[in-house]
């Protein structure tokens, strides 16, 4: 990058705040074992699938005598979508390694898990780390979504790790990537190789969490970025008084991002996919929820408003879920025939003719762009790419139709004009907030200490995150304890369970208790932009969800 902005330069000098124990010499930091953490379900199957990794204790870093000061060689890879703070994970790893021994070294595998398999790497030097500290992006080493699944890929990954003489490999990723980390750890152990694999919880989606992992990194910055933009739109709506804004927010499955942005900005409507699924709401019912707010506000002369739509919604509407599952199956079974077809129309007809009756009817009723988007390639983990499905446009067209019918019947006299937005990629590489800069640095530091302690198959955990960093509790838990068995591609697979929005949790309860008032009100909340300097209440406050969950 040739010319850096003033903020870019100033952020290099930021010193992340760390848990108190991390300010000790590493020779005085001990990994203290706690209770054995078991998975909540499928214990028997997981035990037999992970004989070397199952039944290990949690670990907490405390003052004590350490495992040693032997120089370590670590490898790191970034996996999946970028999330703000990834570079600070690497900085934390690097600094911890240097503290353990100046002879230690770190290599980065380029482009994610694929870089490990193909042995594409770069040495991580002090100069390199210094030019990325406290900045967003994953571009220091790159990222990718390659899934390590074939026996050849596992063998190649091991060969790479051995070729580099690694003591440990650190995998920074979401649920799928950390599932891969657990499988790699088990594989290395089954081959008698003493190479640790340690995970770090990343994803802006916020769906990799539990009692030990209070948040995945990147969620804080991404939601603050989107909330600023949503808040700005919330101010534009009553200023211009002419548009309903339909805003789709990233989050492949869970609606944590939409919920946090709703709490931050108080929009007129915010859809929560998990509620849609629990109430088995149809597309028509969802449209009715939006229409109710449009009609009520029009009666007050307010023909404007803001609707938040989680990206993953489409897969949570029971009828759409069945349709997507049927399409997935057909795309898997008829892959070759499908590939040979020419263009969206032919592909649509091919799929339509093979769908079960209910799904075929629904498919035919969708706008042609949405039909085409539903047929686009799946990601390497078999997921439909919801970031490419324009649900906000689908909802706008259905709301318009419904309002036209109500107007014809004389029960709606408003004017409906709209703007659609998608906010996703805008938030994934922002300069990390102070929270994410601090949290990621500590995660990297903890991952390095787990590696030093031989904790293979663990994920770094930092708890007590709603408190100041000095009071954070660093440690780790076995990845297997976060797994369950799910049916994937027609087979039972061990996977890390996604943490969806809990409908009996405090953040949702807070939202549910206020949303009726928000539907009518134009008294939006305006969070403003991320601040890096100023009073801690402005610069360091974690997400509202984290505050509610941990209060
Ligand atoms: P991760 O789960 O890898 O963190 O990625 C999440 C995400 O940002 C989703 O919110 C979004 O649907 C997806 O990535 C988009 O992926 P891609 O970068 O492949 O378009």
Coordinates of C-alpha atoms and ligand atoms in Angstrom, one line a residue:
X1 CA 0.0 0.0 0.0
X2 CA 1.7 3.2 -1.1
X3 CA 0.1 5.9 0.9
X4 CA -1.5 5.3 4.3
X5 CA -4.2 7.3 5.9
X6 CA -3.4 9.1 9.2
X7 CA -5.5 6.7 11.1
X8 CA -3.8 3.7 9.5
X9 CA -0.4 5.1 10.7
X10 CA -1.7 5.9 14.2
X11 CA -3.2 2.5 14.6
X12 CA 0.2 0.7 14.3
X13 CA 1.2 2.3 17.6
X14 CA -1.9 1.1 19.5
X15 CA -0.9 -1.3 22.3
X16 CA -3.6 -3.9 22.9
X17 CA -4.8 -4.2 26.4
X18 CA -4.3 -7.7 27.8
X19 CA -5.3 -10.0 30.7
X20 CA -3.1 -9.3 33.7
X21 CA -1.5 -12.7 33.6
X22 CA -0.1 -12.1 30.1
X23 CA 2.0 -9.2 31.4
X24 CA 4.1 -11.7 33.3
X25 CA 7.3 -13.2 31.8
X26 CA 6.0 -16.3 29.9
X27 CA 8.2 -18.5 32.2
X28 CA 5.8 -17.5 35.0
X29 CA 2.6 -18.4 33.1
X30 CA 1.3 -21.9 33.8
X31 CA -1.4 -23.8 32.1
X32 CA -3.6 -25.1 34.9
X33 CA -6.0 -28.0 34.1
X34 CA -9.6 -27.7 35.2
X35 CA -12.6 -30.0 34.8
X36 CA -13.0 -32.4 31.9
X37 CA -15.3 -30.7 29.4
X38 CA -17.6 -33.1 27.6
X39 CA -19.8 -32.4 24.5
X40 CA -23.5 -31.9 25.4
X41 CA -24.7 -34.6 23.0
X42 CA -23.4 -37.6 21.0
X43 CA -20.7 -38.4 23.6
X44 CA -20.4 -42.1 22.6
X45 CA -20.0 -41.4 18.9
X46 CA -17.6 -38.5 19.5
X47 CA -15.5 -40.6 21.9
X48 CA -15.0 -43.3 19.3
X49 CA -14.4 -40.8 16.5
X50 CA -11.8 -38.9 18.6
X51 CA -10.1 -41.4 20.8
X52 CA -7.0 -39.2 21.2
X53 CA -8.7 -35.9 21.7
X54 CA -11.8 -36.9 23.8
X55 CA -12.1 -36.3 27.5
X56 CA -9.4 -33.6 28.0
X57 CA -9.7 -30.9 30.7
X58 CA -10.2 -27.2 30.2
X59 CA -7.1 -25.1 30.8
X60 CA -6.6 -21.7 32.4
X61 CA -3.5 -19.6 32.4
X62 CA -2.4 -18.5 35.8
X63 CA 0.8 -17.3 37.5
X64 CA 3.0 -20.3 38.2
X65 CA 6.0 -22.1 36.8
X66 CA 5.8 -22.7 33.0
X67 CA 6.3 -25.6 30.8
X68 CA 9.6 -24.2 29.5
X69 CA 11.5 -21.6 27.5
X70 CA 12.4 -23.9 24.6
X71 CA 12.2 -22.2 21.2
X72 CA 9.0 -23.1 19.3
X73 CA 8.2 -23.2 15.6
X74 CA 4.5 -22.5 14.8
X75 CA 2.5 -22.3 11.7
X76 CA -0.7 -20.3 11.3
X77 CA -3.4 -20.2 8.7
X78 CA -6.5 -17.9 8.4
X79 CA -9.6 -19.7 7.2
X80 CA -13.0 -18.6 5.8
X81 CA -14.3 -15.1 5.5
X82 CA -12.2 -12.3 6.8
X83 CA -13.0 -10.8 10.2
X84 CA -11.5 -7.7 11.8
X85 CA -8.6 -8.5 14.1
X86 CA -7.1 -11.5 12.3
X87 CA -3.8 -9.7 12.0
X88 CA -3.7 -9.1 15.8
X89 CA -4.1 -12.8 16.3
X90 CA -0.9 -13.2 14.4
X91 CA 0.7 -10.3 16.3
X92 CA -0.3 -12.0 19.6
X93 CA 1.2 -15.3 18.5
X94 CA 4.3 -13.7 17.3
X95 CA 4.9 -11.6 20.4
X96 CA 4.2 -14.5 22.7
X97 CA 6.7 -16.7 20.7
X98 CA 9.4 -14.0 21.0
X99 CA 8.8 -13.8 24.7
X100 CA 9.2 -17.5 25.1
X101 CA 12.4 -17.5 23.2
X102 CA 13.9 -15.2 20.6
X103 CA 14.8 -18.3 18.6
X104 CA 11.2 -19.2 18.1
X105 CA 9.7 -18.7 14.6
X106 CA 6.3 -18.4 12.9
X107 CA 5.3 -19.3 9.3
X108 CA 2.0 -18.3 7.7
X109 CA 0.3 -20.6 5.2
X110 CA -1.0 -18.7 2.3
X111 CA -4.6 -18.6 1.3
X112 CA -6.0 -20.7 4.1
X113 CA -6.1 -24.5 4.5
X114 CA -5.1 -24.9 0.9
X115 CA -1.8 -23.3 1.6
X116 CA -1.1 -26.0 4.3
X117 CA -2.0 -28.8 1.9
X118 CA 0.1 -27.4 -1.0
X119 CA 2.8 -26.0 1.3
X120 CA 2.5 -22.4 0.2
X121 CA 3.9 -20.3 3.0
X122 CA 5.8 -17.2 4.0
X123 CA 8.0 -16.6 7.1
X124 CA 6.3 -14.1 9.5
X125 CA 8.9 -11.6 10.4
X126 CA 8.9 -8.7 12.9
X127 CA 8.8 -6.2 10.1
X128 CA 5.8 -7.9 8.5
X129 CA 3.8 -8.1 11.7
X130 CA 4.6 -4.5 12.5
X131 CA 3.1 -3.4 9.2
X132 CA -0.2 -5.1 10.0
X133 CA -0.8 -4.5 13.7
X134 CA -4.3 -3.3 14.6
X135 CA -5.4 -3.2 11.0
X136 CA -8.3 -5.1 9.4
X137 CA -8.2 -7.7 6.6
X138 CA -6.6 -11.1 6.3
X139 CA -4.2 -10.1 3.6
X140 CA -1.0 -10.6 5.5
X141 CA -1.2 -14.3 4.6
X142 CA -4.6 -14.5 2.9
X143 CA -7.5 -16.8 3.6
X144 CA -9.5 -19.6 1.8
X145 CA -12.3 -22.0 2.3
X146 CA -10.6 -25.2 1.2
X147 CA -12.0 -28.1 3.3
X148 CA -9.3 -30.7 4.3
X149 CA -11.3 -33.9 3.8
X150 CA -9.6 -36.5 1.7
X151 CA -7.0 -38.9 3.1
X152 CA -4.5 -37.4 0.6
X153 CA -5.2 -33.9 1.9
X154 CA -4.7 -35.0 5.6
X155 CA -1.4 -36.7 4.6
X156 CA -0.2 -33.7 2.7
X157 CA -1.1 -31.4 5.7
X158 CA 1.0 -33.6 8.0
X159 CA 3.9 -33.7 5.5
X160 CA 3.9 -29.9 5.3
X161 CA 3.9 -29.6 9.1
X162 CA 6.8 -32.1 9.4
X163 CA 8.7 -30.5 6.5
X164 CA 8.6 -27.2 8.5
X165 CA 9.5 -28.9 11.8
X166 CA 6.3 -27.4 13.4
X167 CA 5.6 -27.8 17.0
X168 CA 2.1 -26.6 16.4
X169 CA -0.3 -25.3 13.8
X170 CA -2.8 -22.6 14.7
X171 CA -6.1 -22.5 12.7
X172 CA -8.0 -19.3 12.8
X173 CA -11.5 -19.9 11.6
X174 CA -15.2 -20.4 12.2
X175 CA -17.2 -23.5 13.0
X176 CA -16.3 -25.4 9.8
X177 CA -12.6 -24.5 10.0
X178 CA -12.3 -25.4 13.7
X179 CA -14.0 -28.7 12.9
X180 CA -11.2 -29.2 10.5
X181 CA -8.7 -28.2 13.2
X182 CA -10.2 -30.9 15.5
X183 CA -9.9 -33.5 12.7
X184 CA -6.3 -32.6 12.0
X185 CA -5.4 -32.8 15.7
X186 CA -6.9 -36.2 15.9
X187 CA -5.2 -37.3 12.7
X188 CA -1.7 -36.1 13.8
X189 CA -2.2 -37.8 17.2
X190 CA -3.3 -41.1 15.5
X191 CA -0.1 -41.0 13.5
X192 CA 1.9 -40.6 16.7
X193 CA 3.0 -37.1 15.6
X194 CA 3.5 -34.7 18.5
X195 CA 2.4 -31.6 16.4
X196 CA -0.3 -29.6 18.2
X197 CA -3.3 -28.1 16.4
X198 CA -4.9 -25.2 18.2
X199 CA -8.0 -23.3 17.0
X200 CA -8.9 -19.6 17.4
X201 CA -12.6 -18.6 17.2
X202 CA -13.2 -16.2 14.3
X203 CA -16.4 -15.1 12.4
X204 CA -18.2 -11.9 12.1
X205 CA -21.4 -14.0 12.2
X206 CA -21.0 -14.5 16.0
X207 CA -22.3 -18.1 15.8
X208 CA -19.2 -19.7 17.3
X209 CA -19.8 -19.3 21.0
X210 CA -20.7 -21.0 24.2
X211 CA -19.9 -20.6 27.9
X212 CA -16.2 -20.7 27.2
X213 CA -16.1 -18.8 23.9
X214 CA -18.1 -15.7 24.8
X215 CA -17.7 -14.2 21.4
X216 CA -16.1 -14.9 18.1
X217 CA -13.7 -12.2 17.0
X218 CA -14.7 -9.7 14.3
X219 CA -18.4 -9.6 15.5
X220 CA -17.8 -6.5 17.5
X221 CA -16.2 -4.5 14.7
X222 CA -18.5 -5.8 11.9
X223 CA -21.7 -5.0 13.9
X224 CA -20.4 -1.6 14.9
X225 CA -19.6 -0.8 11.2
X226 CA -23.1 -1.9 10.1
X227 CA -24.8 -0.2 13.0
X228 CA -23.2 3.1 12.1
X229 CA -24.5 2.7 8.5
X230 CA -27.9 1.5 9.6
X231 CA -28.1 4.4 12.1
X232 CA -27.2 6.8 9.3
X233 CA -30.0 5.4 7.2
X234 CA -32.4 5.7 10.2
X235 CA -31.6 9.4 10.2
X236 CA -32.0 9.7 6.4
X237 CA -35.4 8.0 6.5
X238 CA -37.2 10.7 8.5
X239 CA -35.1 13.4 6.8
X240 CA -36.2 12.5 3.3
X241 CA -39.5 11.0 4.4
X242 CA -39.9 9.1 1.2
X243 CA -38.3 5.6 1.4
X244 CA -38.7 2.4 3.2
X245 CA -35.1 1.0 3.5
X246 CA -34.8 -2.8 3.3
X247 CA -31.4 -3.7 4.6
X248 CA -30.0 -7.3 4.4
X249 CA -27.2 -7.9 6.9
X250 CA -24.6 -10.6 6.7
X251 CA -24.7 -13.7 8.8
X252 CA -24.8 -17.0 6.9
X253 CA -27.0 -18.8 9.4
X254 CA -27.5 -17.1 12.7
X255 CA -29.2 -13.7 13.1
X256 CA -26.8 -12.4 15.8
X257 CA -25.6 -9.5 13.5
X258 CA -29.2 -8.4 12.7
X259 CA -30.2 -8.6 16.4
X260 CA -27.2 -6.6 17.5
X261 CA -27.8 -4.0 14.9
X262 CA -31.5 -3.9 15.9
X263 CA -30.5 -3.3 19.5
X264 CA -28.1 -0.6 18.4
X265 CA -30.5 1.3 16.1
X266 CA -34.1 0.4 16.9
X267 CA -35.4 -0.1 13.4
X268 CA -39.2 -0.4 12.6
X269 CA -38.9 -4.1 11.7
X270 CA -36.1 -6.6 12.3
X271 CA -36.6 -10.2 11.3
X272 CA -34.9 -12.9 13.3
X273 CA -34.5 -16.1 11.4
X274 CA -34.5 -18.3 14.5
X275 CA -37.9 -17.0 15.5
X276 CA -39.2 -17.4 11.9
X277 CA -38.2 -21.1 12.1
X278 CA -39.5 -21.6 15.7
X279 CA -42.9 -20.2 14.7
X280 CA -42.8 -22.0 11.4
X281 CA -43.6 -18.7 9.6
X282 CA -44.3 -18.7 5.9
X283 CA -43.0 -16.1 3.5
X284 CA -46.5 -14.7 3.4
X285 CA -46.5 -14.3 7.2
X286 CA -43.2 -12.5 7.1
X287 CA -44.4 -10.1 4.5
X288 CA -47.5 -9.5 6.7
X289 CA -45.3 -8.5 9.6
X290 CA -43.6 -5.8 7.4
X291 CA -46.9 -4.7 5.8
X292 CA -48.4 -4.2 9.3
X293 CA -45.7 -1.6 10.1
X294 CA -45.9 0.0 6.7
X295 CA -49.7 0.4 7.0
X296 CA -49.7 1.7 10.6
X297 CA -46.9 4.2 9.9
X298 CA -48.7 5.4 6.7
X299 CA -51.8 6.1 8.8
X300 CA -49.6 8.5 10.8
X301 CA -48.3 10.1 7.5
X302 CA -45.0 8.4 7.8
X303 CA -44.3 6.7 4.5
X304 CA -40.8 5.7 5.5
X305 CA -39.1 3.2 7.7
X306 CA -36.3 0.7 8.1
X307 CA -36.4 -3.1 7.9
X308 CA -33.5 -5.3 8.9
X309 CA -33.2 -8.7 7.3
X310 CA -30.7 -11.4 8.3
X311 CA -28.8 -12.8 5.4
X312 CA -29.6 -16.4 6.4
X313 CA -33.4 -15.8 6.7
X314 CA -34.2 -17.7 3.5
X315 CA -32.9 -21.0 4.9
X316 CA -35.0 -20.6 8.1
X317 CA -38.4 -20.2 6.4
X318 CA -39.6 -23.8 6.6
X319 CA -41.0 -23.9 3.0
X320 CA -37.8 -22.3 1.6
X321 CA -35.6 -24.7 3.7
X322 CA -37.4 -27.7 2.2
X323 CA -36.9 -26.2 -1.3
X324 CA -33.2 -25.5 -0.7
X325 CA -32.7 -29.0 0.7
X326 CA -34.4 -30.5 -2.4
X327 CA -32.3 -28.4 -4.7
X328 CA -29.1 -29.3 -2.8
X329 CA -29.9 -33.0 -3.3
X330 CA -30.6 -32.6 -6.9
X331 CA -27.5 -30.6 -7.5
X332 CA -25.4 -33.3 -5.8
X333 CA -27.2 -36.2 -7.6
X334 CA -27.4 -34.6 -11.1
X335 CA -24.2 -32.6 -10.9
X336 CA -23.0 -33.6 -14.4
X337 CA -26.2 -33.2 -16.2
X338 CA -26.8 -29.9 -14.5
X339 CA -23.4 -28.5 -15.5
X340 CA -24.0 -29.4 -19.1
X341 CA -27.0 -27.0 -19.3
X342 CA -26.9 -23.6 -20.9
X343 CA -27.9 -20.7 -18.8
X344 CA -30.3 -19.9 -16.0
X345 CA -33.5 -20.6 -17.9
X346 CA -32.5 -24.2 -18.8
X347 CA -31.1 -24.9 -15.4
X348 CA -34.3 -23.6 -13.8
X349 CA -36.5 -25.8 -15.9
X350 CA -34.3 -28.8 -15.3
X351 CA -34.5 -28.4 -11.5
X352 CA -38.2 -27.4 -11.5
X353 CA -39.2 -30.6 -13.3
X354 CA -37.5 -32.7 -10.7
X355 CA -38.6 -31.0 -7.5
X356 CA -41.4 -32.4 -5.2
X357 CA -44.7 -30.8 -6.0
X358 CA -44.8 -28.3 -3.0
X359 CA -41.3 -27.1 -3.6
X360 CA -41.9 -26.9 -7.4
X361 CA -44.9 -24.6 -6.8
X362 CA -42.8 -22.3 -4.5
X363 CA -39.9 -22.3 -6.9
X364 CA -42.1 -21.2 -9.8
X365 CA -43.6 -18.4 -7.7
X366 CA -40.2 -16.8 -7.0
X367 CA -38.9 -13.9 -9.2
X368 CA -36.5 -15.3 -11.9
X369 CA -33.4 -13.6 -10.3
X370 CA -34.0 -15.4 -7.0
X371 CA -34.6 -18.7 -8.8
X372 CA -31.3 -18.3 -10.5
X373 CA -29.5 -17.3 -7.3
X374 CA -30.8 -20.4 -5.6
X375 CA -29.0 -22.5 -8.2
X376 CA -25.6 -20.9 -8.0
X377 CA -22.6 -23.0 -6.8
X378 CA -22.5 -24.2 -3.1
X379 CA -19.4 -23.4 -1.1
X380 CA -16.8 -26.2 -0.4
X381 CA -18.7 -27.1 2.8
X382 CA -21.9 -27.7 0.8
X383 CA -23.6 -24.5 2.0
X384 CA -25.8 -22.4 -0.3
X385 CA -24.2 -19.0 -0.7
X386 CA -26.8 -16.9 1.0
X387 CA -24.7 -13.7 0.6
X388 CA -25.6 -13.9 -3.1
X389 CA -29.4 -14.3 -2.6
X390 CA -31.1 -11.0 -2.7
X391 CA -33.8 -11.7 0.0
X392 CA -34.4 -7.9 0.5
X393 CA -35.5 -7.6 -3.1
X394 CA -37.8 -10.6 -2.8
X395 CA -39.4 -9.1 0.3
X396 CA -39.8 -5.7 -1.3
X397 CA -41.6 -7.2 -4.3
X398 CA -43.9 -9.2 -2.1
X399 CA -44.6 -6.3 0.2
X400 CA -45.4 -4.1 -2.9
X401 CA -47.8 -6.7 -4.2
X402 CA -49.6 -7.0 -0.9
X403 CA -49.8 -3.2 -0.4
X404 CA -51.3 -2.9 -3.9
X405 CA -54.0 -5.4 -2.9
X406 CA -54.7 -3.6 0.3
X407 CA -54.9 -0.2 -1.6
X408 CA -57.3 -1.8 -4.1
X409 CA -59.4 -2.9 -1.1
X410 CA -59.3 0.6 0.4
X411 CA -57.4 -0.4 3.5
X412 CA -54.1 1.3 2.7
X413 CA -53.7 4.9 1.5
X414 CA -50.0 5.4 1.8
X415 CA -47.2 5.7 -0.7
X416 CA -44.6 3.0 -0.8
X417 CA -41.2 3.8 -2.2
X418 CA -38.1 1.8 -1.3
X419 CA -34.4 1.4 -1.4
X420 CA -32.6 -1.9 -0.9
X421 CA -29.2 -2.4 0.7
X422 CA -26.9 -5.3 1.5
X423 CA -24.3 -4.8 4.2
X424 CA -21.7 -7.6 4.5
X425 CA -18.3 -7.2 2.9
X426 CA -18.2 -3.6 4.2
X427 CA -17.7 -4.8 7.7
X428 CA -15.4 -7.8 7.4
X429 CA -12.1 -5.9 7.0
X430 CA -12.7 -2.7 8.9
X431 CA -10.0 -1.5 11.3
X432 CA -10.7 -3.6 14.4
X433 CA -12.4 -1.8 17.3
X434 CA -10.3 -1.5 20.4
X435 CA -12.3 -4.5 21.8
X436 CA -11.4 -6.7 18.8
X437 CA -7.8 -5.5 18.7
X438 CA -7.4 -6.4 22.4
X439 CA -9.4 -9.6 22.2
X440 CA -7.6 -10.9 19.1
X441 CA -4.1 -10.1 20.4
X442 CA -5.0 -12.1 23.6
X443 CA -6.4 -15.0 21.6
X444 CA -3.2 -15.2 19.6
X445 CA -1.2 -15.1 22.9
X446 CA -3.4 -17.8 24.4
X447 CA -3.1 -20.0 21.3
X448 CA 0.7 -19.8 21.5
X449 CA 0.7 -20.7 25.2
X450 CA -1.7 -23.7 24.5
X451 CA 0.8 -24.8 21.8
X452 CA 3.7 -24.5 24.3
X453 CA 1.7 -26.6 26.8
X454 CA 1.0 -29.4 24.2
X455 CA -2.7 -28.7 24.2
X456 CA -3.6 -30.3 20.9
X457 CA -7.2 -30.1 19.7
X458 CA -7.9 -27.1 21.9
X459 CA -9.4 -23.7 21.0
X460 CA -8.2 -20.5 22.7
X461 CA -10.7 -19.1 25.1
X462 CA -10.8 -15.7 26.7
X463 CA -13.6 -15.2 29.2
X464 CA -15.1 -12.3 31.3
X465 CA -15.1 -10.2 28.1
X466 CA -17.7 -7.7 29.4
X467 CA -15.1 -6.6 32.0
X468 CA -11.9 -4.6 31.3
X469 CA -9.2 -6.5 29.6
X470 CA -7.0 -6.8 32.7
X471 CA -9.8 -9.0 34.2
X472 CA -10.2 -11.3 31.2
X473 CA -9.6 -15.0 31.9
X474 CA -7.5 -16.7 29.3
X475 CA -7.3 -20.4 28.7
X476 CA -8.5 -23.1 26.3
X477 CA -11.0 -25.9 25.9
X478 CA -11.0 -29.1 23.8
X479 CA -12.6 -28.6 20.4
X480 CA -14.4 -31.9 20.7
X481 CA -16.4 -30.6 23.6
X482 CA -18.1 -28.2 21.2
X483 CA -19.0 -30.8 18.6
X484 CA -22.1 -32.9 17.8
X485 CA -23.0 -35.2 15.1
X486 CA -24.9 -33.8 12.1
X487 CA -26.2 -35.3 8.9
X488 CA -24.1 -33.8 6.0
X489 CA -24.2 -34.9 2.4
X490 CA -26.1 -38.1 3.4
X491 CA -23.6 -39.1 6.2
X492 CA -23.2 -38.6 9.9
X493 CA -20.4 -36.1 10.5
X494 CA -18.8 -34.7 13.7
X495 CA -19.1 -30.9 13.4
X496 CA -18.9 -27.9 15.8
X497 CA -22.4 -26.9 16.6
X498 CA -23.5 -23.4 15.4
X499 CA -24.7 -21.1 18.1
X500 CA -27.9 -19.6 16.9
X501 CA -29.9 -16.8 18.5
X502 CA -31.5 -18.1 21.7
X503 CA -35.1 -17.1 21.8
X504 CA -35.0 -17.4 25.6
X505 CA -31.8 -15.4 25.9
X506 CA -31.5 -11.9 27.2
X507 CA -30.7 -10.1 23.9
X508 CA -33.7 -11.5 22.1
X509 CA -35.9 -10.8 25.2
X510 CA -34.8 -7.2 25.2
X511 CA -35.5 -6.9 21.5
X512 CA -38.9 -8.6 21.7
X513 CA -40.0 -6.4 24.6
X514 CA -39.4 -3.2 22.5
X515 CA -40.2 -4.1 18.9
X516 CA -43.9 -3.2 18.9
X517 CA -43.0 0.3 20.0
X518 CA -40.2 0.5 17.4
X519 CA -42.5 -0.5 14.6
X520 CA -44.4 2.7 15.0
X521 CA -41.7 5.0 16.3
X522 CA -39.2 7.1 14.4
X523 CA -37.1 7.6 17.5
X524 CA -34.2 5.6 16.2
X525 CA -31.0 5.1 18.1
X526 CA -27.8 6.5 16.4
X527 CA -24.6 4.7 17.4
X528 CA -22.3 6.8 15.2
X529 CA -18.9 5.6 13.9
X530 CA -16.4 3.5 15.7
X531 CA -14.1 5.5 17.9
X532 CA -10.5 4.6 18.7
X533 CA -9.7 7.6 21.0
X534 CA -11.7 9.1 23.8
X535 CA -13.5 7.9 26.9
X536 CA -13.5 4.1 27.4
X537 CA -17.3 4.1 27.5
X538 CA -17.1 5.2 23.8
X539 CA -14.0 3.4 22.6
X540 CA -14.0 0.1 24.5
X541 CA -17.6 -1.0 25.1
X542 CA -18.3 -4.4 23.8
X543 CA -21.4 -5.3 21.8
X544 CA -24.8 -4.8 23.5
X545 CA -25.4 -8.5 23.1
X546 CA -22.3 -9.4 25.0
X547 CA -23.2 -6.9 27.7
X548 CA -26.7 -8.3 28.0
X549 CA -25.5 -12.0 27.9
X550 CA -22.9 -11.5 30.5
X551 CA -24.7 -9.1 32.8
Ligands
LIG1 P1 -17.1 -17.3 8.1 O1 -18.1 -18.1 8.6 O2 -16.0 -18.0 7.3 O3 -16.5 -16.4 9.1 O4 -17.7 -16.3 7.0 C1 -18.9 -15.7 7.3 C2 -19.4 -14.8 6.1 O5 -18.9 -13.5 6.2 C3 -20.9 -14.9 6.0 O6 -21.5 -13.9 6.8 C4 -21.2 -14.8 4.6 O7 -22.4 -15.4 4.2 C5 -20.0 -15.5 4.0 O8 -19.0 -15.3 4.9 C6 -19.7 -15.0 2.6 O9 -18.6 -15.8 2.1 P2 -17.7 -15.4 0.9 O10 -16.6 -14.6 1.4 O11 -17.2 -16.7 0.5 O12 -18.5 -14.7 -0.1

